Amino acid sequence: MTPSLKLALIHFNIQHKEAARNRENLLSLVAEAASNGAELVAAPEMSISGYTFDSRKDILPHVESQSGPTLTALAEAARTFGIYVCIGMAEIDSHTRILYNSAFALDPEGRIRCRYRKINAEGRWASPGDPKQDNTFETPWGRVGMLICSDSYHALMPRVTALRGANLLLVLANWPPIGLNPREIWRARALENGYYVAGCNRTGTDLTMDCREAPSFACDAFGNPLLDKTVPDSGVLYLQLPLDDAGRLDGKTREACMADRRIAYYRDCCLNLKWTEDMTDFLKLPSPGALNVYCVAPHEKEHPVDALARHLDTAPHARNGLYLLPAHFYPDAKLESLSTIAAERQIHIAVRNSDDPDHTCHLFDLAGKARRFPLPSWPFDGDDGFQQVDVGPARLLFTPFAAMHHPEPAIAAAKLGCDIAISLEDHFTPEDRLLAGVRTIENLAMVVCAKNDAGIWFPPEGHQRWEETAASPGEVGCYVLDTHKTRRKRFQDLIDFEKLLEPNGVISITSPEIEKRPLNTPS
């Protein structure tokens, strides 16, 4: 029989401001999970107090220190059943009296193995945690990482967790079923980091949230769903994670993902743009405005140039618009045709010649003149990096989409002022489509144009999902890119940049010594 780790997610109906009742119910569910063979049990964010509070004064009666009744009782349960227990709760630091939205991991001896304090802390009462805090802990099955709810929304926190050696990411959440779908975020985090992801969500209603349809979700290191469930009241959700012959979670996929990184191309991730109100002037970007962007997806066996000509003959088009064609073989005759089309129609055209060893991009201007630059396959081995080009009111980034399997290039490009990242590909997968949408969270639009599929994605407003325009084979997708909007960028910079950008940052942990901490000792 293949060895496995039995993981239990407590999908918990948290009662607002009813700590004693929540604690009693939670302990009962932990016991139920253990009796059913669970070895690692997780409970959601803010499991004891409920989530919504107006002020420090409002939540103060409902916070606990590490030596409080909840962790004391859970430590006893962990010892009794011989299990690991993870919980999210409102914490008060017994020394400073600072309040945090925290997560704790207890081992089978009842000792705290990890304390993680949420970075995207609630502004009305909580302090953000230290970005350099270690959010991982070692188990017999491998290293496990913890994040709290919206900390998984920002890609660099899950990435640093992978660099710390985690092969399983637990996300303790209060994520209501509105706006962004957490399933998409958590799948993307698995795909880009090569580890298991399990999101332990809540159910029931809070003071301002209805979470009765909120999902708990888990997927493997390739984004394949393992669990996707909602329940109207408290329940325990189980899943089996396969282990190797040594009884460990797969770490090879994560290590391969980390080895694919090229940090020389995204050290700009750590630029501080916090005080930059006008990115146009500060970075000397083109004056903002509207740019019509078109993705041409040809029919099967139709040359992209012929598909473009067919579209221009049958559909209206905008002068000065940018037309993107997929990677393909573009002989000299086809390139000459594109030059003529660009000049006659007064449009910009970009293509990528896949028959060229350098995968040369040709960007035709309104006069039909082509700017040529190589766009080698990822990972880059030489000195050539990402190509930034200004077209009309937009700064463009041309990049192979394989580079965008990682979050850092998108963030670095956004901090350099890019409005839109463009990938001209031969083929595009459903997983690529998901990652393209998620990359827009990093403050830039995305375009992928391939022979089998094409799409344009625009950054989300607030906590809503990104905008998406698709083009199937034989179609042309169009989006009006307003660079007034893409210049308004906000970055989550509470990141352990030293870990993110350290040389040879791939971590392989096989048999570490486990530090054991008393219950009342900070991790």
PDB file of C-alpha atoms in Angstrom, residues 4-247:
ATOM      1  CA  SER A   4       0.157   8.624   2.828  1.00  0.00           C
ATOM      2  CA  LEU A   5      -0.399  11.479   5.246  1.00  0.00           C
ATOM      3  CA  LYS A   6      -3.980  11.911   6.421  1.00  0.00           C
ATOM      4  CA  LEU A   7      -4.754  15.608   6.662  1.00  0.00           C
ATOM      5  CA  ALA A   8      -7.928  16.958   8.274  1.00  0.00           C
ATOM      6  CA  LEU A   9      -9.307  20.441   7.591  1.00  0.00           C
ATOM      7  CA  ILE A  10     -11.837  21.659  10.141  1.00  0.00           C
ATOM      8  CA  HIS A  11     -14.410  23.601   8.113  1.00  0.00           C
ATOM      9  CA  PHE A  12     -15.587  25.511  11.152  1.00  0.00           C
ATOM     10  CA  ASN A  13     -18.768  27.472  11.872  1.00  0.00           C
ATOM     11  CA  ILE A  14     -17.141  30.133  14.049  1.00  0.00           C
ATOM     12  CA  GLN A  15     -19.491  31.987  16.375  1.00  0.00           C
ATOM     13  CA  HIS A  16     -18.685  35.693  16.621  1.00  0.00           C
ATOM     14  CA  LYS A  17     -17.378  36.726  20.068  1.00  0.00           C
ATOM     15  CA  GLU A  18     -18.203  33.343  21.623  1.00  0.00           C
ATOM     16  CA  ALA A  19     -14.732  32.102  22.543  1.00  0.00           C
ATOM     17  CA  ALA A  20     -15.730  29.434  25.089  1.00  0.00           C
ATOM     18  CA  ARG A  21     -18.299  27.896  22.744  1.00  0.00           C
ATOM     19  CA  ASN A  22     -15.895  27.959  19.796  1.00  0.00           C
ATOM     20  CA  ARG A  23     -13.122  26.379  21.870  1.00  0.00           C
ATOM     21  CA  GLU A  24     -15.389  23.570  23.049  1.00  0.00           C
ATOM     22  CA  ASN A  25     -16.646  22.865  19.523  1.00  0.00           C
ATOM     23  CA  LEU A  26     -13.152  23.009  18.073  1.00  0.00           C
ATOM     24  CA  LEU A  27     -11.746  20.549  20.607  1.00  0.00           C
ATOM     25  CA  SER A  28     -14.592  18.158  19.814  1.00  0.00           C
ATOM     26  CA  LEU A  29     -13.791  18.374  16.081  1.00  0.00           C
ATOM     27  CA  VAL A  30     -10.072  17.841  16.718  1.00  0.00           C
ATOM     28  CA  ALA A  31     -10.936  14.692  18.688  1.00  0.00           C
ATOM     29  CA  GLU A  32     -13.212  13.532  15.864  1.00  0.00           C
ATOM     30  CA  ALA A  33     -10.454  14.069  13.306  1.00  0.00           C
ATOM     31  CA  ALA A  34      -7.934  12.160  15.420  1.00  0.00           C
ATOM     32  CA  SER A  35     -10.348   9.261  15.968  1.00  0.00           C
ATOM     33  CA  ASN A  36     -10.646   8.994  12.180  1.00  0.00           C
ATOM     34  CA  GLY A  37      -6.906   8.677  11.753  1.00  0.00           C
ATOM     35  CA  ALA A  38      -5.888  12.264  10.985  1.00  0.00           C
ATOM     36  CA  GLU A  39      -2.223  12.969  11.694  1.00  0.00           C
ATOM     37  CA  LEU A  40      -2.218  16.691  10.870  1.00  0.00           C
ATOM     38  CA  VAL A  41      -5.281  18.803  11.719  1.00  0.00           C
ATOM     39  CA  ALA A  42      -5.848  22.419  10.646  1.00  0.00           C
ATOM     40  CA  ALA A  43      -8.453  24.958  11.777  1.00  0.00           C
ATOM     41  CA  PRO A  44      -9.287  28.302  10.085  1.00  0.00           C
ATOM     42  CA  GLU A  45      -8.171  31.862  10.677  1.00  0.00           C
ATOM     43  CA  MET A  46      -9.540  33.526  13.839  1.00  0.00           C
ATOM     44  CA  SER A  47     -11.161  30.255  14.959  1.00  0.00           C
ATOM     45  CA  ILE A  48     -11.863  31.342  18.537  1.00  0.00           C
ATOM     46  CA  SER A  49     -12.967  34.989  18.386  1.00  0.00           C
ATOM     47  CA  GLY A  50     -14.658  35.322  15.007  1.00  0.00           C
ATOM     48  CA  TYR A  51     -13.323  37.709  12.400  1.00  0.00           C
ATOM     49  CA  THR A  52     -14.866  41.200  12.292  1.00  0.00           C
ATOM     50  CA  PHE A  53     -13.904  43.803  14.905  1.00  0.00           C
ATOM     51  CA  ASP A  54     -14.080  47.590  14.780  1.00  0.00           C
ATOM     52  CA  SER A  55     -11.139  48.455  16.994  1.00  0.00           C
ATOM     53  CA  ARG A  56      -8.517  47.258  19.426  1.00  0.00           C
ATOM     54  CA  LYS A  57     -10.962  47.915  22.254  1.00  0.00           C
ATOM     55  CA  ASP A  58     -13.619  45.809  20.505  1.00  0.00           C
ATOM     56  CA  ILE A  59     -11.427  42.718  20.125  1.00  0.00           C
ATOM     57  CA  LEU A  60      -9.377  43.018  23.318  1.00  0.00           C
ATOM     58  CA  PRO A  61     -11.705  40.809  25.457  1.00  0.00           C
ATOM     59  CA  HIS A  62     -11.410  38.047  22.850  1.00  0.00           C
ATOM     60  CA  VAL A  63      -7.639  37.766  22.318  1.00  0.00           C
ATOM     61  CA  GLU A  64      -5.331  35.254  23.989  1.00  0.00           C
ATOM     62  CA  SER A  65      -1.635  34.890  24.687  1.00  0.00           C
ATOM     63  CA  GLN A  66       0.332  31.758  23.880  1.00  0.00           C
ATOM     64  CA  SER A  67      -0.269  30.501  27.429  1.00  0.00           C
ATOM     65  CA  GLY A  68      -4.027  31.131  27.178  1.00  0.00           C
ATOM     66  CA  PRO A  69      -6.805  28.546  27.407  1.00  0.00           C
ATOM     67  CA  THR A  70      -7.010  27.686  23.691  1.00  0.00           C
ATOM     68  CA  LEU A  71      -3.401  26.718  23.080  1.00  0.00           C
ATOM     69  CA  THR A  72      -3.225  25.043  26.486  1.00  0.00           C
ATOM     70  CA  ALA A  73      -6.224  22.865  25.629  1.00  0.00           C
ATOM     71  CA  LEU A  74      -5.006  22.156  22.091  1.00  0.00           C
ATOM     72  CA  ALA A  75      -1.577  21.196  23.426  1.00  0.00           C
ATOM     73  CA  GLU A  76      -3.237  18.641  25.683  1.00  0.00           C
ATOM     74  CA  ALA A  77      -5.267  17.321  22.733  1.00  0.00           C
ATOM     75  CA  ALA A  78      -2.145  17.059  20.578  1.00  0.00           C
ATOM     76  CA  ARG A  79      -0.394  15.050  23.313  1.00  0.00           C
ATOM     77  CA  THR A  80      -3.416  12.845  23.939  1.00  0.00           C
ATOM     78  CA  PHE A  81      -3.926  11.918  20.300  1.00  0.00           C
ATOM     79  CA  GLY A  82      -0.304  12.146  19.126  1.00  0.00           C
ATOM     80  CA  ILE A  83      -1.104  14.586  16.282  1.00  0.00           C
ATOM     81  CA  TYR A  84      -0.010  17.927  14.844  1.00  0.00           C
ATOM     82  CA  VAL A  85      -2.564  20.731  15.214  1.00  0.00           C
ATOM     83  CA  CYS A  86      -2.575  24.107  13.416  1.00  0.00           C
ATOM     84  CA  ILE A  87      -4.958  26.912  14.358  1.00  0.00           C
ATOM     85  CA  GLY A  88      -5.574  30.555  13.476  1.00  0.00           C
ATOM     86  CA  MET A  89      -6.462  32.889  16.373  1.00  0.00           C
ATOM     87  CA  ALA A  90      -6.254  36.456  17.625  1.00  0.00           C
ATOM     88  CA  GLU A  91      -3.093  36.781  19.726  1.00  0.00           C
ATOM     89  CA  ILE A  92      -1.893  39.303  22.279  1.00  0.00           C
ATOM     90  CA  ASP A  93       1.840  39.431  22.873  1.00  0.00           C
ATOM     91  CA  SER A  94       2.208  39.031  26.634  1.00  0.00           C
ATOM     92  CA  HIS A  95       5.269  41.315  26.705  1.00  0.00           C
ATOM     93  CA  THR A  96       4.388  44.191  24.342  1.00  0.00           C
ATOM     94  CA  ARG A  97       0.559  43.875  24.446  1.00  0.00           C
ATOM     95  CA  ILE A  98       0.587  44.183  20.640  1.00  0.00           C
ATOM     96  CA  LEU A  99      -2.254  42.360  18.904  1.00  0.00           C
ATOM     97  CA  TYR A 100      -1.763  39.986  15.970  1.00  0.00           C
ATOM     98  CA  ASN A 101      -3.793  37.751  13.698  1.00  0.00           C
ATOM     99  CA  SER A 102      -1.695  34.613  14.244  1.00  0.00           C
ATOM    100  CA  ALA A 103      -1.367  30.953  13.345  1.00  0.00           C
ATOM    101  CA  PHE A 104       0.178  28.324  15.600  1.00  0.00           C
ATOM    102  CA  ALA A 105       1.413  24.805  14.916  1.00  0.00           C
ATOM    103  CA  LEU A 106       1.605  22.332  17.826  1.00  0.00           C
ATOM    104  CA  ASP A 107       3.416  19.007  17.672  1.00  0.00           C
ATOM    105  CA  PRO A 108       2.416  15.661  19.213  1.00  0.00           C
ATOM    106  CA  GLU A 109       4.205  16.649  22.420  1.00  0.00           C
ATOM    107  CA  GLY A 110       2.071  19.771  22.676  1.00  0.00           C
ATOM    108  CA  ARG A 111       4.942  22.114  21.907  1.00  0.00           C
ATOM    109  CA  ILE A 112       4.772  25.139  19.611  1.00  0.00           C
ATOM    110  CA  ARG A 113       6.691  24.406  16.439  1.00  0.00           C
ATOM    111  CA  CYS A 114       5.706  27.564  14.594  1.00  0.00           C
ATOM    112  CA  ARG A 115       4.013  30.870  15.287  1.00  0.00           C
ATOM    113  CA  TYR A 116       3.174  32.929  12.229  1.00  0.00           C
ATOM    114  CA  ARG A 117       1.715  36.432  12.422  1.00  0.00           C
ATOM    115  CA  LYS A 118      -0.318  37.606   9.425  1.00  0.00           C
ATOM    116  CA  ILE A 119       1.406  40.168   7.195  1.00  0.00           C
ATOM    117  CA  ASN A 120      -1.765  41.600   5.602  1.00  0.00           C
ATOM    118  CA  ALA A 121      -3.048  42.412   9.058  1.00  0.00           C
ATOM    119  CA  GLU A 122      -6.497  43.862   9.779  1.00  0.00           C
ATOM    120  CA  GLY A 123      -5.990  47.626   9.915  1.00  0.00           C
ATOM    121  CA  ARG A 124      -8.467  48.379  12.714  1.00  0.00           C
ATOM    122  CA  TRP A 125      -6.742  46.344  15.409  1.00  0.00           C
ATOM    123  CA  ALA A 126      -3.831  44.132  14.305  1.00  0.00           C
ATOM    124  CA  SER A 127      -0.144  44.726  13.735  1.00  0.00           C
ATOM    125  CA  PRO A 128       1.513  43.087  10.707  1.00  0.00           C
ATOM    126  CA  GLY A 129       3.971  40.305  11.441  1.00  0.00           C
ATOM    127  CA  ASP A 130       7.686  40.438  10.748  1.00  0.00           C
ATOM    128  CA  PRO A 131       8.285  39.576   7.054  1.00  0.00           C
ATOM    129  CA  LYS A 132      11.405  37.622   8.074  1.00  0.00           C
ATOM    130  CA  GLN A 133       9.550  35.381  10.517  1.00  0.00           C
ATOM    131  CA  ASP A 134       9.870  31.689   9.677  1.00  0.00           C
ATOM    132  CA  ASN A 135       6.408  30.421   8.773  1.00  0.00           C
ATOM    133  CA  THR A 136       7.509  26.795   8.353  1.00  0.00           C
ATOM    134  CA  PHE A 137       7.958  23.822  10.668  1.00  0.00           C
ATOM    135  CA  GLU A 138       9.391  20.344  10.279  1.00  0.00           C
ATOM    136  CA  THR A 139       7.321  17.167  10.557  1.00  0.00           C
ATOM    137  CA  PRO A 140       8.101  13.476   9.933  1.00  0.00           C
ATOM    138  CA  TRP A 141       6.583  13.949   6.450  1.00  0.00           C
ATOM    139  CA  GLY A 142       8.589  17.033   5.481  1.00  0.00           C
ATOM    140  CA  ARG A 143       8.519  20.753   6.029  1.00  0.00           C
ATOM    141  CA  VAL A 144       5.105  22.449   6.230  1.00  0.00           C
ATOM    142  CA  GLY A 145       4.410  26.171   5.745  1.00  0.00           C
ATOM    143  CA  MET A 146       1.544  28.290   7.052  1.00  0.00           C
ATOM    144  CA  LEU A 147       0.005  31.473   5.678  1.00  0.00           C
ATOM    145  CA  ILE A 148      -3.152  33.275   6.751  1.00  0.00           C
ATOM    146  CA  CYS A 149      -5.889  34.008   4.189  1.00  0.00           C
ATOM    147  CA  SER A 150      -4.958  37.054   2.059  1.00  0.00           C
ATOM    148  CA  ASP A 151      -1.239  36.473   2.646  1.00  0.00           C
ATOM    149  CA  SER A 152      -1.656  33.765  -0.015  1.00  0.00           C
ATOM    150  CA  TYR A 153      -3.071  36.410  -2.385  1.00  0.00           C
ATOM    151  CA  HIS A 154       0.349  38.036  -2.800  1.00  0.00           C
ATOM    152  CA  ALA A 155       2.666  35.701  -4.689  1.00  0.00           C
ATOM    153  CA  LEU A 156       5.957  36.484  -2.952  1.00  0.00           C
ATOM    154  CA  MET A 157       4.829  35.216   0.472  1.00  0.00           C
ATOM    155  CA  PRO A 158       4.050  31.724  -0.872  1.00  0.00           C
ATOM    156  CA  ARG A 159       7.278  31.909  -2.915  1.00  0.00           C
ATOM    157  CA  VAL A 160       9.408  32.656   0.166  1.00  0.00           C
ATOM    158  CA  THR A 161       7.615  29.780   1.915  1.00  0.00           C
ATOM    159  CA  ALA A 162       8.776  27.477  -0.893  1.00  0.00           C
ATOM    160  CA  LEU A 163      12.318  28.815  -0.598  1.00  0.00           C
ATOM    161  CA  ARG A 164      12.212  27.935   3.104  1.00  0.00           C
ATOM    162  CA  GLY A 165      11.706  24.338   2.078  1.00  0.00           C
ATOM    163  CA  ALA A 166       7.967  23.743   2.513  1.00  0.00           C
ATOM    164  CA  ASN A 167       6.431  20.898   0.491  1.00  0.00           C
ATOM    165  CA  LEU A 168       2.941  21.572   1.864  1.00  0.00           C
ATOM    166  CA  LEU A 169       1.395  25.019   2.305  1.00  0.00           C
ATOM    167  CA  LEU A 170      -1.500  25.324   4.746  1.00  0.00           C
ATOM    168  CA  VAL A 171      -3.632  28.446   4.291  1.00  0.00           C
ATOM    169  CA  LEU A 172      -5.836  29.188   7.312  1.00  0.00           C
ATOM    170  CA  ALA A 173      -8.629  31.356   5.929  1.00  0.00           C
ATOM    171  CA  ASN A 174     -11.779  33.421   6.426  1.00  0.00           C
ATOM    172  CA  TRP A 175     -12.388  33.827   2.680  1.00  0.00           C
ATOM    173  CA  PRO A 176     -16.038  34.563   1.770  1.00  0.00           C
ATOM    174  CA  PRO A 177     -17.398  33.382  -1.608  1.00  0.00           C
ATOM    175  CA  ILE A 178     -17.345  36.793  -3.287  1.00  0.00           C
ATOM    176  CA  GLY A 179     -14.843  38.480  -5.590  1.00  0.00           C
ATOM    177  CA  LEU A 180     -11.665  36.525  -6.213  1.00  0.00           C
ATOM    178  CA  ASN A 181     -12.097  32.769  -6.053  1.00  0.00           C
ATOM    179  CA  PRO A 182      -9.592  31.305  -3.565  1.00  0.00           C
ATOM    180  CA  ARG A 183      -9.492  28.049  -5.542  1.00  0.00           C
ATOM    181  CA  GLU A 184      -7.807  29.901  -8.424  1.00  0.00           C
ATOM    182  CA  ILE A 185      -5.317  31.637  -6.137  1.00  0.00           C
ATOM    183  CA  TRP A 186      -4.401  28.437  -4.288  1.00  0.00           C
ATOM    184  CA  ARG A 187      -4.078  26.412  -7.508  1.00  0.00           C
ATOM    185  CA  ALA A 188      -1.759  29.064  -8.919  1.00  0.00           C
ATOM    186  CA  ARG A 189       0.401  28.968  -5.780  1.00  0.00           C
ATOM    187  CA  ALA A 190       0.775  25.204  -6.185  1.00  0.00           C
ATOM    188  CA  LEU A 191       1.608  25.480  -9.891  1.00  0.00           C
ATOM    189  CA  GLU A 192       4.248  28.168  -9.501  1.00  0.00           C
ATOM    190  CA  ASN A 193       5.935  26.653  -6.419  1.00  0.00           C
ATOM    191  CA  GLY A 194       5.575  22.911  -6.960  1.00  0.00           C
ATOM    192  CA  TYR A 195       4.115  22.037  -3.558  1.00  0.00           C
ATOM    193  CA  TYR A 196       0.818  20.830  -2.121  1.00  0.00           C
ATOM    194  CA  VAL A 197      -1.602  23.557  -1.056  1.00  0.00           C
ATOM    195  CA  ALA A 198      -4.485  23.067   1.379  1.00  0.00           C
ATOM    196  CA  GLY A 199      -6.806  25.991   2.149  1.00  0.00           C
ATOM    197  CA  CYS A 200      -8.745  25.484   5.392  1.00  0.00           C
ATOM    198  CA  ASN A 201     -11.705  27.854   5.195  1.00  0.00           C
ATOM    199  CA  ARG A 202     -14.641  28.522   7.512  1.00  0.00           C
ATOM    200  CA  THR A 203     -18.402  28.235   7.165  1.00  0.00           C
ATOM    201  CA  GLY A 204     -21.325  30.003   8.821  1.00  0.00           C
ATOM    202  CA  THR A 205     -21.818  33.751   9.156  1.00  0.00           C
ATOM    203  CA  ASP A 206     -19.708  36.411  10.802  1.00  0.00           C
ATOM    204  CA  LEU A 207     -20.729  39.946  11.745  1.00  0.00           C
ATOM    205  CA  THR A 208     -20.318  41.137   8.138  1.00  0.00           C
ATOM    206  CA  MET A 209     -19.553  37.976   6.113  1.00  0.00           C
ATOM    207  CA  ASP A 210     -21.633  35.047   4.878  1.00  0.00           C
ATOM    208  CA  CYS A 211     -19.268  32.093   4.480  1.00  0.00           C
ATOM    209  CA  ARG A 212     -21.820  29.294   4.179  1.00  0.00           C
ATOM    210  CA  GLU A 213     -20.729  28.720   0.581  1.00  0.00           C
ATOM    211  CA  ALA A 214     -17.034  29.369   1.213  1.00  0.00           C
ATOM    212  CA  PRO A 215     -14.853  26.484  -0.012  1.00  0.00           C
ATOM    213  CA  SER A 216     -12.056  24.575   1.619  1.00  0.00           C
ATOM    214  CA  PHE A 217      -9.775  23.396  -1.154  1.00  0.00           C
ATOM    215  CA  ALA A 218      -6.607  21.376  -1.696  1.00  0.00           C
ATOM    216  CA  CYS A 219      -4.507  20.504  -4.732  1.00  0.00           C
ATOM    217  CA  ASP A 220      -1.284  18.698  -5.536  1.00  0.00           C
ATOM    218  CA  ALA A 221       1.971  20.209  -6.733  1.00  0.00           C
ATOM    219  CA  PHE A 222       0.646  20.312 -10.318  1.00  0.00           C
ATOM    220  CA  GLY A 223      -2.568  22.124  -9.411  1.00  0.00           C
ATOM    221  CA  ASN A 224      -4.782  19.035  -9.657  1.00  0.00           C
ATOM    222  CA  PRO A 225      -7.668  19.378  -7.166  1.00  0.00           C
ATOM    223  CA  LEU A 226      -7.696  16.868  -4.303  1.00  0.00           C
ATOM    224  CA  LEU A 227     -10.508  18.436  -2.253  1.00  0.00           C
ATOM    225  CA  ASP A 228     -13.131  21.075  -3.047  1.00  0.00           C
ATOM    226  CA  LYS A 229     -16.018  21.244  -0.634  1.00  0.00           C
ATOM    227  CA  THR A 230     -18.404  23.551   1.178  1.00  0.00           C
ATOM    228  CA  VAL A 231     -20.567  22.560   4.152  1.00  0.00           C
ATOM    229  CA  PRO A 232     -23.314  24.664   5.780  1.00  0.00           C
ATOM    230  CA  ASP A 233     -22.219  23.831   9.337  1.00  0.00           C
ATOM    231  CA  SER A 234     -19.039  22.673  11.043  1.00  0.00           C
ATOM    232  CA  GLY A 235     -17.454  19.520   9.660  1.00  0.00           C
ATOM    233  CA  VAL A 236     -14.133  17.761   9.213  1.00  0.00           C
ATOM    234  CA  LEU A 237     -12.830  17.325   5.648  1.00  0.00           C
ATOM    235  CA  TYR A 238     -10.193  14.666   5.003  1.00  0.00           C
ATOM    236  CA  LEU A 239      -7.637  14.055   2.306  1.00  0.00           C
ATOM    237  CA  GLN A 240      -4.727  11.683   1.809  1.00  0.00           C
ATOM    238  CA  LEU A 241      -1.423  13.109   0.616  1.00  0.00           C
ATOM    239  CA  PRO A 242       0.857  10.455  -0.947  1.00  0.00           C
ATOM    240  CA  LEU A 243       4.330   9.939   0.515  1.00  0.00           C
ATOM    241  CA  ASP A 244       7.476   8.514  -1.042  1.00  0.00           C
ATOM    242  CA  ASP A 245       9.185   5.327   0.090  1.00  0.00           C
ATOM    243  CA  ALA A 246      10.908   7.280   2.849  1.00  0.00           C
ATOM    244  CA  GLY A 247       7.543   8.521   4.145  1.00  0.00           C
TER     245      GLY A 247
END
